[in-house]
Coordinates of C-alpha atoms in Angstrom, one line a residue:
X1 CA 136.7 61.9 124.1
X2 CA 135.9 62.7 120.5
X3 CA 138.5 64.6 118.6
X4 CA 137.5 66.8 115.6
X5 CA 140.0 67.4 112.8
X6 CA 141.3 70.9 112.6
X7 CA 142.9 72.2 109.4
X8 CA 141.1 75.4 108.7
X9 CA 141.9 79.0 108.1
X10 CA 139.9 80.0 111.2
X11 CA 138.4 78.0 113.9
X12 CA 135.4 80.3 113.6
X13 CA 134.5 78.2 110.6
X14 CA 135.1 74.9 112.3
X15 CA 131.5 74.2 113.1
X16 CA 130.3 75.4 109.8
X17 CA 132.7 73.2 107.9
X18 CA 132.1 70.1 110.0
X19 CA 128.3 70.5 109.6
X20 CA 128.8 71.0 105.9
X21 CA 129.6 67.3 105.4
X22 CA 126.3 66.3 106.7
X23 CA 124.2 69.2 105.5
X24 CA 125.3 69.0 101.9
X25 CA 124.1 65.4 101.6
X26 CA 120.6 66.6 102.6
X27 CA 120.4 68.6 99.4
X28 CA 122.1 66.1 97.2
X29 CA 120.4 63.2 95.4
X30 CA 119.7 60.7 98.2
X31 CA 120.9 57.9 96.0
X32 CA 124.4 59.4 95.9
X33 CA 124.9 58.6 99.6
X34 CA 124.9 54.8 100.2
X35 CA 123.0 53.0 103.0
X36 CA 125.1 51.4 105.7
X37 CA 124.2 48.0 104.3
X38 CA 125.8 48.9 101.0
X39 CA 129.3 49.2 102.7
X40 CA 131.7 46.3 102.9
X41 CA 132.2 45.0 106.4
X42 CA 136.0 45.5 106.1
X43 CA 135.3 49.3 105.8
X44 CA 133.2 49.4 109.0
X45 CA 134.4 49.5 112.6
X46 CA 133.8 46.4 114.7
X47 CA 131.6 47.4 117.6
X48 CA 131.2 43.7 118.4
X49 CA 134.8 44.0 119.9
X50 CA 133.1 45.9 122.7
X51 CA 129.9 43.9 123.0
X52 CA 129.1 40.9 120.8
X53 CA 125.4 41.3 121.3
X54 CA 122.9 43.8 122.6
X55 CA 122.1 41.3 125.4
X56 CA 125.7 41.6 126.6
X57 CA 125.3 45.4 126.7
X58 CA 122.0 45.0 128.6
X59 CA 123.7 42.8 131.2
X60 CA 126.4 45.4 131.9
X61 CA 123.8 48.1 132.0
X62 CA 121.9 46.2 134.7
X63 CA 125.2 45.5 136.5
X64 CA 125.9 49.3 136.8
X65 CA 122.3 49.9 138.0
X66 CA 122.7 47.3 140.7
X67 CA 126.0 48.6 141.8
X68 CA 125.0 52.2 142.4
X69 CA 124.3 51.5 146.0
X70 CA 127.7 49.9 146.5
X71 CA 129.2 53.3 147.3
X72 CA 127.0 53.7 150.4
X73 CA 129.4 51.5 152.4
X74 CA 132.1 54.0 151.8
X75 CA 130.3 57.3 152.1
X76 CA 131.5 59.1 155.2
X77 CA 134.1 56.5 155.9
X78 CA 137.0 57.1 153.4
X79 CA 139.0 58.6 156.2
X80 CA 138.6 55.6 158.5
X81 CA 141.4 53.4 157.1
X82 CA 143.6 52.9 154.0
X83 CA 141.7 49.7 153.3
X84 CA 138.4 51.6 153.1
X85 CA 139.9 54.2 150.7
X86 CA 141.6 51.6 148.5
X87 CA 138.4 49.5 148.2
X88 CA 136.4 52.5 147.2
X89 CA 138.9 53.7 144.6
X90 CA 139.0 50.2 143.1
X91 CA 135.2 50.0 143.0
X92 CA 135.2 53.4 141.3
X93 CA 137.6 52.2 138.6
X94 CA 135.8 48.9 138.0
X95 CA 132.5 50.7 137.4
X96 CA 134.1 53.4 135.3
X97 CA 135.5 50.7 133.0
X98 CA 132.1 49.2 132.5
X99 CA 130.5 52.6 132.1
X100 CA 133.1 53.5 129.5
X101 CA 132.3 50.5 127.4
X102 CA 128.5 51.0 127.7
X103 CA 128.7 54.7 126.9
X104 CA 131.1 54.5 123.9
X105 CA 129.2 51.5 122.4
X106 CA 125.8 53.2 122.6
X107 CA 127.1 56.4 121.1
X108 CA 129.2 54.9 118.4
X109 CA 126.1 52.8 117.4
X110 CA 124.1 56.0 117.3
X111 CA 126.6 57.7 115.1
X112 CA 126.4 54.9 112.5
X113 CA 122.9 56.0 111.7
X114 CA 121.3 58.7 113.8
X115 CA 117.9 58.1 112.3
X116 CA 117.4 54.8 114.2
X117 CA 115.1 55.4 117.2
X118 CA 116.4 52.4 119.1
X119 CA 119.9 53.8 119.0
X120 CA 118.6 57.2 120.1
X121 CA 116.9 55.7 123.0
X122 CA 119.9 53.6 124.0
X123 CA 122.1 56.7 123.9
X124 CA 119.6 58.5 126.1
X125 CA 119.4 55.6 128.6
X126 CA 123.2 55.4 129.1
X127 CA 123.5 59.2 129.4
X128 CA 121.0 59.1 132.2
X129 CA 122.7 56.2 133.9
X130 CA 126.1 57.9 133.6
X131 CA 124.7 60.9 135.4
X132 CA 123.4 58.7 138.2
X133 CA 126.8 57.0 138.5
X134 CA 128.4 60.4 138.7
X135 CA 126.1 61.4 141.5
X136 CA 126.9 58.2 143.4
X137 CA 130.6 58.9 143.0
X138 CA 130.5 62.6 143.9
X139 CA 131.4 62.2 147.6
X140 CA 134.8 60.7 146.8
X141 CA 136.8 63.9 146.0
X142 CA 135.4 66.0 148.9
X143 CA 136.0 63.1 151.4
X144 CA 139.6 62.7 150.2
X145 CA 140.1 66.4 150.9
X146 CA 138.9 66.0 154.4
X147 CA 141.6 63.4 155.2
X148 CA 144.5 65.2 157.0
X149 CA 147.5 65.5 154.7
X150 CA 150.1 63.7 156.9
X151 CA 147.6 60.9 157.5
X152 CA 147.1 60.4 153.7
X153 CA 150.8 60.3 153.0
X154 CA 151.3 57.8 155.8
X155 CA 148.7 55.6 154.2
X156 CA 150.4 55.9 150.8
X157 CA 153.7 54.7 152.3
X158 CA 152.1 52.0 154.4
X159 CA 149.7 50.5 151.8
X160 CA 151.6 49.6 148.6
X161 CA 148.4 48.9 146.8
X162 CA 147.5 52.6 147.2
X163 CA 150.6 53.8 145.4
X164 CA 149.0 53.5 142.0
X165 CA 146.7 56.3 143.1
X166 CA 149.4 58.5 144.5
X167 CA 149.4 61.1 141.8
X168 CA 145.6 61.2 141.7
X169 CA 145.4 61.7 145.4
X170 CA 148.2 64.3 145.6
X171 CA 146.6 66.3 142.8
X172 CA 143.3 66.4 144.7
X173 CA 145.2 67.6 147.8
X174 CA 147.0 70.2 145.6
X175 CA 143.7 71.8 144.8
X176 CA 142.5 71.9 148.4
X177 CA 142.8 75.6 149.0
X178 CA 140.3 76.2 146.1
X179 CA 137.7 73.7 147.4
X180 CA 134.9 75.2 149.5
X181 CA 132.9 73.7 152.3
X182 CA 130.4 71.0 151.6
X183 CA 127.4 73.5 151.7
X184 CA 129.2 76.0 149.5
X185 CA 130.1 73.3 147.0
X186 CA 126.5 72.2 146.9
X187 CA 125.4 75.8 146.2
X188 CA 127.9 76.2 143.4
X189 CA 126.8 72.9 141.9
X190 CA 123.2 74.0 142.0
X191 CA 124.2 77.4 140.5
X192 CA 125.5 75.6 137.5
X193 CA 122.1 75.5 135.9
X194 CA 122.0 79.2 136.0
X195 CA 125.6 80.1 135.1
X196 CA 125.4 77.9 132.0
X197 CA 122.5 80.0 130.7
X198 CA 124.8 82.4 128.8
X199 CA 126.2 79.5 126.7
X200 CA 122.8 78.0 126.2
X201 CA 121.3 81.3 125.1
X202 CA 124.2 81.8 122.6
X203 CA 123.6 78.2 121.3
X204 CA 119.9 78.6 120.9
X205 CA 120.2 82.0 119.3
X206 CA 122.8 81.0 116.8
X207 CA 121.4 77.6 116.0
X208 CA 117.6 78.2 116.1
X209 CA 116.7 81.9 116.1
X210 CA 119.0 83.6 113.5
X211 CA 117.5 83.8 110.1
X212 CA 120.3 84.0 107.6
X213 CA 118.6 85.2 104.5
X214 CA 119.3 84.1 100.9
X215 CA 122.2 84.4 98.5
X216 CA 122.4 84.0 94.7
X217 CA 124.8 81.1 94.0
X218 CA 127.3 80.6 91.2
X219 CA 124.5 79.3 88.9
X220 CA 122.2 82.2 89.5
X221 CA 119.9 80.3 91.9
X222 CA 118.5 81.9 95.0
X223 CA 119.7 79.7 97.9
X224 CA 118.9 80.0 101.6
X225 CA 122.0 80.7 103.6
X226 CA 122.9 78.4 106.5
X227 CA 125.9 78.2 108.8
X228 CA 127.1 75.1 106.9
X229 CA 126.6 76.6 103.5
X230 CA 128.4 79.8 104.6
X231 CA 131.6 77.8 105.2
X232 CA 131.3 76.3 101.7
X233 CA 130.6 79.6 100.0
X234 CA 133.7 81.2 101.6
X235 CA 135.8 78.6 99.9
X236 CA 134.2 79.3 96.5
X237 CA 136.4 80.7 93.7
X238 CA 133.5 83.1 92.9
X239 CA 134.4 86.3 94.7
X240 CA 131.0 87.8 94.2
X241 CA 129.4 84.8 96.0
X242 CA 131.9 85.1 98.9
X243 CA 131.2 88.8 99.3
X244 CA 127.5 88.4 99.2
X245 CA 127.5 85.4 101.5
X246 CA 129.6 87.4 104.0
X247 CA 127.4 90.5 103.8
X248 CA 124.2 88.5 104.3
X249 CA 125.7 86.5 107.1
X250 CA 127.0 89.6 109.0
X251 CA 123.7 91.4 108.5
X252 CA 121.8 88.4 110.1
X253 CA 124.1 88.6 113.1
X254 CA 123.9 92.4 113.3
X255 CA 120.2 92.1 114.3
X256 CA 121.3 90.2 117.4
X257 CA 124.4 92.4 118.2
X258 CA 123.2 93.7 121.6
X259 CA 121.9 90.3 122.7
X260 CA 125.1 88.6 121.8
X261 CA 127.2 91.2 123.5
X262 CA 125.2 91.0 126.7
X263 CA 125.3 87.2 126.5
X264 CA 129.1 87.1 126.1
X265 CA 129.5 89.6 128.9
X266 CA 127.3 87.4 131.2
X267 CA 129.5 84.4 130.3
X268 CA 132.7 86.2 131.2
X269 CA 131.1 87.4 134.5
X270 CA 130.3 83.8 135.2
X271 CA 134.0 83.0 134.7
X272 CA 135.0 85.7 137.1
X273 CA 132.4 84.7 139.7
X274 CA 133.8 81.2 139.9
X275 CA 137.4 82.4 139.9
X276 CA 136.8 84.7 142.8
X277 CA 134.6 82.2 144.7
X278 CA 137.4 79.6 144.4
X279 CA 140.0 82.1 145.5
X280 CA 141.9 82.6 142.3
X281 CA 143.4 85.9 141.3
X282 CA 142.2 85.7 137.7
X283 CA 140.1 83.6 135.4
X284 CA 143.2 82.6 133.6
X285 CA 144.8 81.3 136.8
X286 CA 141.7 79.2 137.5
X287 CA 141.4 77.8 134.0
X288 CA 145.0 76.6 133.9
X289 CA 145.2 75.3 137.4
X290 CA 143.3 72.1 136.7
X291 CA 146.3 70.8 134.7
X292 CA 148.8 72.7 136.9
X293 CA 149.9 74.8 133.9
X294 CA 151.8 78.0 134.8
X295 CA 150.1 81.2 133.5
X296 CA 153.5 82.2 132.1
X297 CA 153.0 79.5 129.4
X298 CA 150.0 81.5 128.1
X299 CA 151.6 84.9 128.3
X300 CA 154.8 83.7 126.7
X301 CA 152.8 82.3 123.8
X302 CA 151.1 85.6 123.1
X303 CA 154.3 87.6 123.6
X304 CA 156.3 85.4 121.2
X305 CA 153.7 85.7 118.5
X306 CA 153.3 89.4 118.9
X307 CA 157.1 89.8 118.7
X308 CA 157.1 88.5 115.1
X309 CA 154.0 88.9 113.1
X310 CA 155.9 89.7 109.9
X311 CA 155.6 86.2 108.4
X312 CA 151.8 86.3 108.7
X313 CA 151.7 89.8 107.3
X314 CA 153.8 88.6 104.3
X315 CA 151.4 85.7 103.8
X316 CA 148.5 88.2 103.7
X317 CA 150.2 90.1 101.0
X318 CA 151.1 87.0 99.0
X319 CA 147.5 85.7 99.2
X320 CA 146.4 89.1 97.9
X321 CA 148.9 88.8 95.0
X322 CA 147.9 85.2 94.1
X323 CA 144.2 86.2 94.1
X324 CA 145.0 89.2 92.0
X325 CA 142.7 91.6 94.0
X326 CA 143.2 95.3 94.6
X327 CA 141.9 94.9 98.2
X328 CA 141.9 91.8 100.4
X329 CA 138.9 91.3 102.6
X330 CA 138.2 88.7 105.3
X331 CA 135.9 86.8 102.9
X332 CA 139.0 86.3 100.7
X333 CA 141.0 84.4 103.5
X334 CA 139.5 81.0 102.7
X335 CA 139.3 81.4 98.9
X336 CA 141.1 78.7 96.8
X337 CA 144.4 80.0 95.5
X338 CA 145.0 77.4 92.8
X339 CA 142.8 76.8 89.8
X340 CA 143.1 73.0 89.5
X341 CA 141.3 69.9 90.2
X342 CA 142.2 68.5 93.6
X343 CA 144.2 65.3 93.7
X344 CA 142.2 62.2 94.6
X345 CA 143.2 59.1 96.6
X346 CA 141.4 55.8 96.8
X347 CA 141.0 54.4 100.4
X348 CA 143.8 51.9 99.7
X349 CA 146.0 54.7 98.4
X350 CA 145.3 56.8 101.4
X351 CA 146.3 54.0 103.8
X352 CA 149.4 53.2 101.8
X353 CA 150.4 56.9 101.7
X354 CA 150.1 57.2 105.5
X355 CA 152.1 54.0 106.1
X356 CA 154.9 55.2 103.7
X357 CA 154.9 58.8 104.9
X358 CA 155.0 57.8 108.6
X359 CA 157.9 55.4 108.3
X360 CA 160.1 57.8 110.3
X361 CA 157.9 57.0 113.4
X362 CA 159.7 53.7 113.7
X363 CA 158.9 50.0 113.2
X364 CA 157.0 49.5 116.5
X365 CA 154.7 52.5 115.8
X366 CA 154.2 51.4 112.2
X367 CA 153.3 47.8 113.1
X368 CA 150.6 48.9 115.5
X369 CA 149.4 51.6 113.1
X370 CA 149.0 49.1 110.3
X371 CA 147.2 46.7 112.6
X372 CA 144.8 49.5 113.5
X373 CA 144.1 50.1 109.8
X374 CA 143.0 46.5 109.3
X375 CA 141.5 45.5 112.6
X376 CA 138.1 47.2 112.7
X377 CA 139.2 50.5 114.2
X378 CA 137.8 52.7 111.4
X379 CA 134.4 53.4 110.0
X380 CA 135.4 54.7 106.6
X381 CA 132.7 56.0 104.3
X382 CA 129.8 58.4 104.5
X383 CA 126.4 56.7 104.7
X384 CA 122.9 58.0 105.2
X385 CA 122.2 59.1 108.7
X386 CA 125.9 58.8 109.8
X387 CA 127.5 61.4 112.0
X388 CA 129.4 64.0 110.0
X389 CA 133.1 65.0 110.3
X390 CA 135.8 62.8 111.8
X391 CA 136.8 61.8 115.3
X392 CA 138.7 59.3 117.5
X393 CA 137.1 57.7 120.5
X394 CA 137.2 54.6 122.7
X395 CA 137.7 53.4 126.2
X396 CA 140.5 52.0 128.4
X397 CA 139.0 48.5 127.9
X398 CA 138.7 48.7 124.0
X399 CA 140.9 49.4 121.1
X400 CA 140.4 52.9 119.6
X401 CA 137.6 53.7 117.2
X402 CA 137.8 56.3 114.3
X403 CA 134.8 57.7 112.5
X404 CA 135.6 59.1 109.0
X405 CA 133.5 60.2 106.1
X406 CA 136.2 59.5 103.5
X407 CA 135.7 61.2 100.2
X408 CA 139.1 60.7 98.5
X409 CA 140.6 64.3 98.9
X410 CA 144.1 64.9 100.0
X411 CA 142.7 66.7 103.0
X412 CA 141.0 63.4 103.9
X413 CA 144.3 61.6 103.8
X414 CA 145.6 64.1 106.4
X415 CA 142.5 63.5 108.4
X416 CA 143.3 59.8 108.5
X417 CA 146.8 60.5 109.7
X418 CA 145.5 63.0 112.3
X419 CA 142.8 60.7 113.8
X420 CA 145.2 57.7 113.7
X421 CA 147.6 59.9 115.7
X422 CA 144.9 60.3 118.4
X423 CA 144.2 56.5 118.2
X424 CA 147.9 55.6 118.6
X425 CA 148.1 57.9 121.6
X426 CA 145.1 56.1 123.2
X427 CA 146.4 52.7 122.2
X428 CA 149.8 53.2 123.9
X429 CA 148.3 55.0 126.9
X430 CA 145.7 52.3 127.6
X431 CA 148.3 49.6 127.2
X432 CA 150.5 51.3 129.8
X433 CA 148.4 53.2 132.2
X434 CA 145.8 52.0 134.8
X435 CA 142.2 53.2 134.2
X436 CA 142.5 56.1 136.6
X437 CA 145.1 57.7 134.3
X438 CA 143.8 56.7 130.9
X439 CA 142.7 60.1 129.7
X440 CA 144.6 63.0 128.1
X441 CA 144.8 66.7 128.8
X442 CA 143.9 68.9 125.9
X443 CA 147.3 70.5 126.4
X444 CA 148.9 67.3 125.1
X445 CA 146.0 65.6 123.2
X446 CA 146.5 67.3 119.8
X447 CA 150.3 66.8 119.8
X448 CA 150.1 63.1 118.6
X449 CA 147.7 63.9 115.8
X450 CA 149.4 67.0 114.6
X451 CA 152.8 65.4 114.7
X452 CA 151.5 62.7 112.2
X453 CA 150.3 65.5 109.9
X454 CA 153.6 67.3 110.0
X455 CA 155.6 64.1 109.1
X456 CA 153.2 63.2 106.4
X457 CA 153.3 66.7 105.0
X458 CA 157.1 66.7 104.7
X459 CA 157.0 63.3 103.0
X460 CA 154.5 64.5 100.4
X461 CA 156.5 67.7 99.9
X462 CA 159.7 65.7 99.3
X463 CA 157.9 63.4 96.8
X464 CA 155.8 66.0 95.0
X465 CA 155.7 65.2 91.3
X466 CA 155.6 68.8 90.0
X467 CA 155.8 72.4 90.9
X468 CA 152.0 72.8 91.1
X469 CA 151.7 69.9 93.5
X470 CA 154.4 71.3 95.7
X471 CA 152.8 74.8 95.8
X472 CA 149.4 73.2 96.7
X473 CA 151.0 71.3 99.6
X474 CA 152.9 74.4 100.8
X475 CA 149.7 76.5 100.8
X476 CA 148.0 73.7 102.8
X477 CA 150.8 73.7 105.3
X478 CA 150.7 77.5 105.6
X479 CA 146.9 77.5 106.1
X480 CA 147.3 74.8 108.7
X481 CA 149.7 77.0 110.7
X482 CA 147.5 80.1 110.3
X483 CA 144.4 78.2 111.4
X484 CA 145.7 76.0 114.1
X485 CA 148.3 78.3 115.5
X486 CA 148.0 82.0 114.8
X487 CA 144.2 82.2 114.8
X488 CA 144.1 80.5 118.2
X489 CA 146.6 82.9 119.7
X490 CA 144.6 85.8 118.2
X491 CA 141.4 84.5 119.9
X492 CA 143.3 84.0 123.1
X493 CA 144.5 87.6 123.2
X494 CA 140.9 88.8 122.8
X495 CA 139.8 86.5 125.6
X496 CA 142.5 88.0 127.8
X497 CA 141.4 91.6 127.0
X498 CA 137.7 91.0 127.8
X499 CA 138.4 89.0 130.9
X500 CA 140.8 91.6 132.2
X501 CA 138.3 94.3 131.8
X502 CA 135.7 92.4 133.9
X503 CA 138.3 91.5 136.5
X504 CA 139.1 95.2 136.9
X505 CA 135.5 95.9 137.7
X506 CA 134.6 97.6 134.4
X507 CA 131.8 96.8 132.1
X508 CA 131.8 95.3 128.6
X509 CA 129.8 96.6 125.7
X510 CA 129.4 95.7 122.1
X511 CA 131.4 98.7 121.1
X512 CA 134.4 97.8 123.3
X513 CA 134.4 94.2 122.3
X514 CA 134.2 94.9 118.6
X515 CA 136.9 97.6 118.7
X516 CA 139.2 95.3 120.8
X517 CA 138.6 92.5 118.4
X518 CA 139.2 94.7 115.3
X519 CA 142.4 96.1 116.8
X520 CA 143.8 92.6 117.4
X521 CA 142.6 91.3 114.1
X522 CA 144.3 94.1 112.2
X523 CA 147.5 93.7 114.2
X524 CA 147.7 90.0 113.4
X525 CA 146.9 90.1 109.7
X526 CA 148.6 93.4 108.9
X527 CA 147.9 96.3 106.6
X528 CA 147.1 94.3 103.5
X529 CA 143.8 93.1 105.0
X530 CA 140.9 95.5 105.0
X531 CA 138.2 94.9 107.6
X532 CA 134.9 96.4 106.5
X533 CA 132.6 98.3 108.9
X534 CA 130.9 95.3 110.4
X535 CA 133.8 92.9 109.9
X536 CA 134.6 92.9 113.6
X537 CA 131.3 91.2 114.5
X538 CA 133.2 87.9 114.6
X539 CA 133.9 88.4 118.3
X540 CA 130.2 88.1 119.1
X541 CA 129.6 84.8 117.2
X542 CA 132.5 82.6 118.1
X543 CA 131.3 79.8 120.4
X544 CA 134.8 79.1 121.7
X545 CA 134.7 82.2 123.8
X546 CA 132.1 80.5 126.0
X547 CA 134.7 78.0 127.1
X548 CA 137.4 80.2 128.7
X549 CA 141.0 79.9 127.8
X550 CA 140.5 76.8 125.8
X551 CA 141.7 77.4 122.3
X552 CA 145.3 78.6 123.2
X553 CA 146.1 74.9 123.8
X554 CA 145.7 74.2 120.1
X555 CA 148.5 76.6 119.5
X556 CA 150.8 75.0 122.2
X557 CA 150.0 71.5 120.9
X558 CA 150.9 72.6 117.4
X559 CA 154.2 74.0 118.5
X560 CA 155.1 70.9 120.5
X561 CA 154.1 68.7 117.6
X562 CA 156.3 70.5 115.1
X563 CA 159.2 70.2 117.5
X564 CA 158.8 66.5 118.1
X565 CA 158.1 65.7 114.5
X566 CA 161.2 67.4 113.3
X567 CA 163.3 65.6 115.8
X568 CA 161.8 62.3 114.7
X569 CA 162.6 63.2 111.1
X570 CA 166.2 64.1 112.1
X571 CA 166.4 60.7 113.8
X572 CA 167.7 62.3 117.0
X573 CA 169.3 59.7 119.3
X574 CA 166.7 58.4 121.7
X575 CA 163.8 60.3 120.2
X576 CA 161.7 57.3 119.3
X577 CA 161.9 56.0 122.9
X578 CA 160.9 59.4 124.2
X579 CA 158.0 59.7 121.8
X580 CA 156.6 56.3 122.6
X581 CA 156.8 57.2 126.3
X582 CA 155.0 60.4 125.6
X583 CA 152.3 58.5 123.8
X584 CA 152.1 56.0 126.6
X585 CA 151.5 58.7 129.3
X586 CA 148.0 59.7 130.2
X587 CA 147.2 61.8 133.2
X588 CA 149.7 60.3 135.6
X589 CA 151.8 63.4 135.2
X590 CA 151.0 67.1 134.6
X591 CA 151.0 67.9 130.9
X592 CA 153.8 70.4 131.0
X593 CA 156.0 67.8 132.6
X594 CA 155.0 65.1 130.1
X595 CA 156.2 67.3 127.3
X596 CA 159.4 68.2 129.1
X597 CA 160.1 64.5 129.5
X598 CA 159.8 64.3 125.7
X599 CA 162.2 67.2 125.3
X600 CA 159.7 70.1 124.6
X601 CA 159.7 72.8 127.3
X602 CA 156.5 74.8 126.8
X603 CA 157.5 77.2 129.6
X604 CA 160.0 78.7 127.2
X605 CA 159.2 80.5 123.9
X606 CA 161.5 78.3 121.8
X607 CA 158.8 75.8 120.5
X608 CA 156.6 78.8 119.6
X609 CA 159.3 80.7 117.9
X610 CA 160.1 77.6 115.8
X611 CA 156.6 77.6 114.3
X612 CA 157.0 81.2 113.4
X613 CA 160.3 80.4 111.6
X614 CA 158.6 77.5 109.8
X615 CA 155.8 79.8 108.5
X616 CA 158.4 82.3 107.3
X617 CA 160.3 79.6 105.4
X618 CA 157.1 78.3 103.8
X619 CA 155.9 81.7 102.7
X620 CA 159.3 82.4 101.2
X621 CA 159.3 79.1 99.3
X622 CA 155.8 79.7 97.9
X623 CA 156.9 83.2 96.7
X624 CA 160.0 81.7 95.1
X625 CA 158.1 79.0 93.3
X626 CA 155.5 81.6 92.1
X627 CA 158.3 83.9 90.8
X628 CA 159.8 80.9 88.9
X629 CA 156.5 80.3 87.1

């Protein structure tokens, strides 16, 4: 899967900031952005490692097409014998491996230059074929569920070759009580086109229908506001611009208030419909059950944060002091706090900094990390038509691939460390696990990337040349915690409140949602932040709320990463072996157990409390350095 870099004050700005990378180039001098042909081959990823020629890709495409009928032999017969089951699962794996290569190659090729029609068509072709393969495979899960439990366990014990699928099969059986009859499952599947409508309506409204208006920029020019430009304007040192952009942005959304409220209510009712239909007590229970995560993990996260919001309140007050404003508003939360030119790194300096900073990870990790930097894993620079942002992707049969749009900022150095963390996770997992377990749960996926950032951050802090550099790094660390940890928990608490209201049989309204969001927002940020009259509209324009109970995992991942990274820095006995085992484990265990094996128990509040303690120390240190100045 693709992983987007998160290091923002609020995830509400994530999409805007990611889009900014691409949208700004549209308005800049086209000559400032090079063509792909202008970039040295050593700074491009090597897609030929997947397919050396398009003919090779076409041959595998044809192979999948010809193999779709191969499942007919097994349909209706998986319960006949262990041999029949094993053959089907092995066929399933073999075709998934090929499809993975086809799919990733086509879409990485598209992301090199999205203007090329041939790449667009290839991506569309493989998307359609992937859907057809999924339909051909769709009988496997339901048929496995129809096999009597004792019979399946007997097969597992009698057929050694089936043992590799033991966890996969037992996990399917675990979910049996929530699987319906074949006819009911077919109805639910068909209903998906309807129940996805709320999310589709939100996307169309926010991306196509909302007219944002215009704003006068720093130079006195009238500029049309866009979602991407809004993110940039909120980071402007010009407070008048931030205020005006915020006012125009909220006014645009205000016109759609009732529509957005009704759409979000419909989405939450969809969540409750599926939870009830699948015999869960709550939407939260259904959402967490896929990874077998106890709901107590979610509740303990919220409880731990609510028990100690003082460090965040103190940071709010310190931000107000640094900005020198009488009243702190939400549009001030992304404003730059230091009046200085950002430090720049060449690409070679960025790689060297990561290699030096991540030395505590150990020789084996560093050897593979360095190999990845020089072996065609990374597409480095922005070029015309290239996908914006940054991500890591790949398949079980290939080395990882990383897309960057490197521009030399310190933030980009952290992006490199982050995405290489994902890549190393994939590298170790694919080297260790069979294809059936090569993925990662989101509950663990962001741990490897964020741990790299934490170790790199502490290296840079220890080697800061002067007081100003150290303050800049400390502020970046604080904002990372605020955006990746506190904001996610705040969002999750709002999700819980609105889902709970629907689950009690009550209705949602714009007024209720806005008041609930305002109350939580004020609680988290404290009395120093003043939320204006329509400042609570955020709850109606956050796309993450259309994917229930999703963002809390960024907070749990962050807590786990801070725990693991500190133990690595402390050179705890055995920690390197545990960490490599963590990186090497895909979905052959449940994510809570994977982290427990690494020494992080997310069923307790201890990892969460440690993040709160870190924030408190960082805020105190910034305050001390400011007082010294």
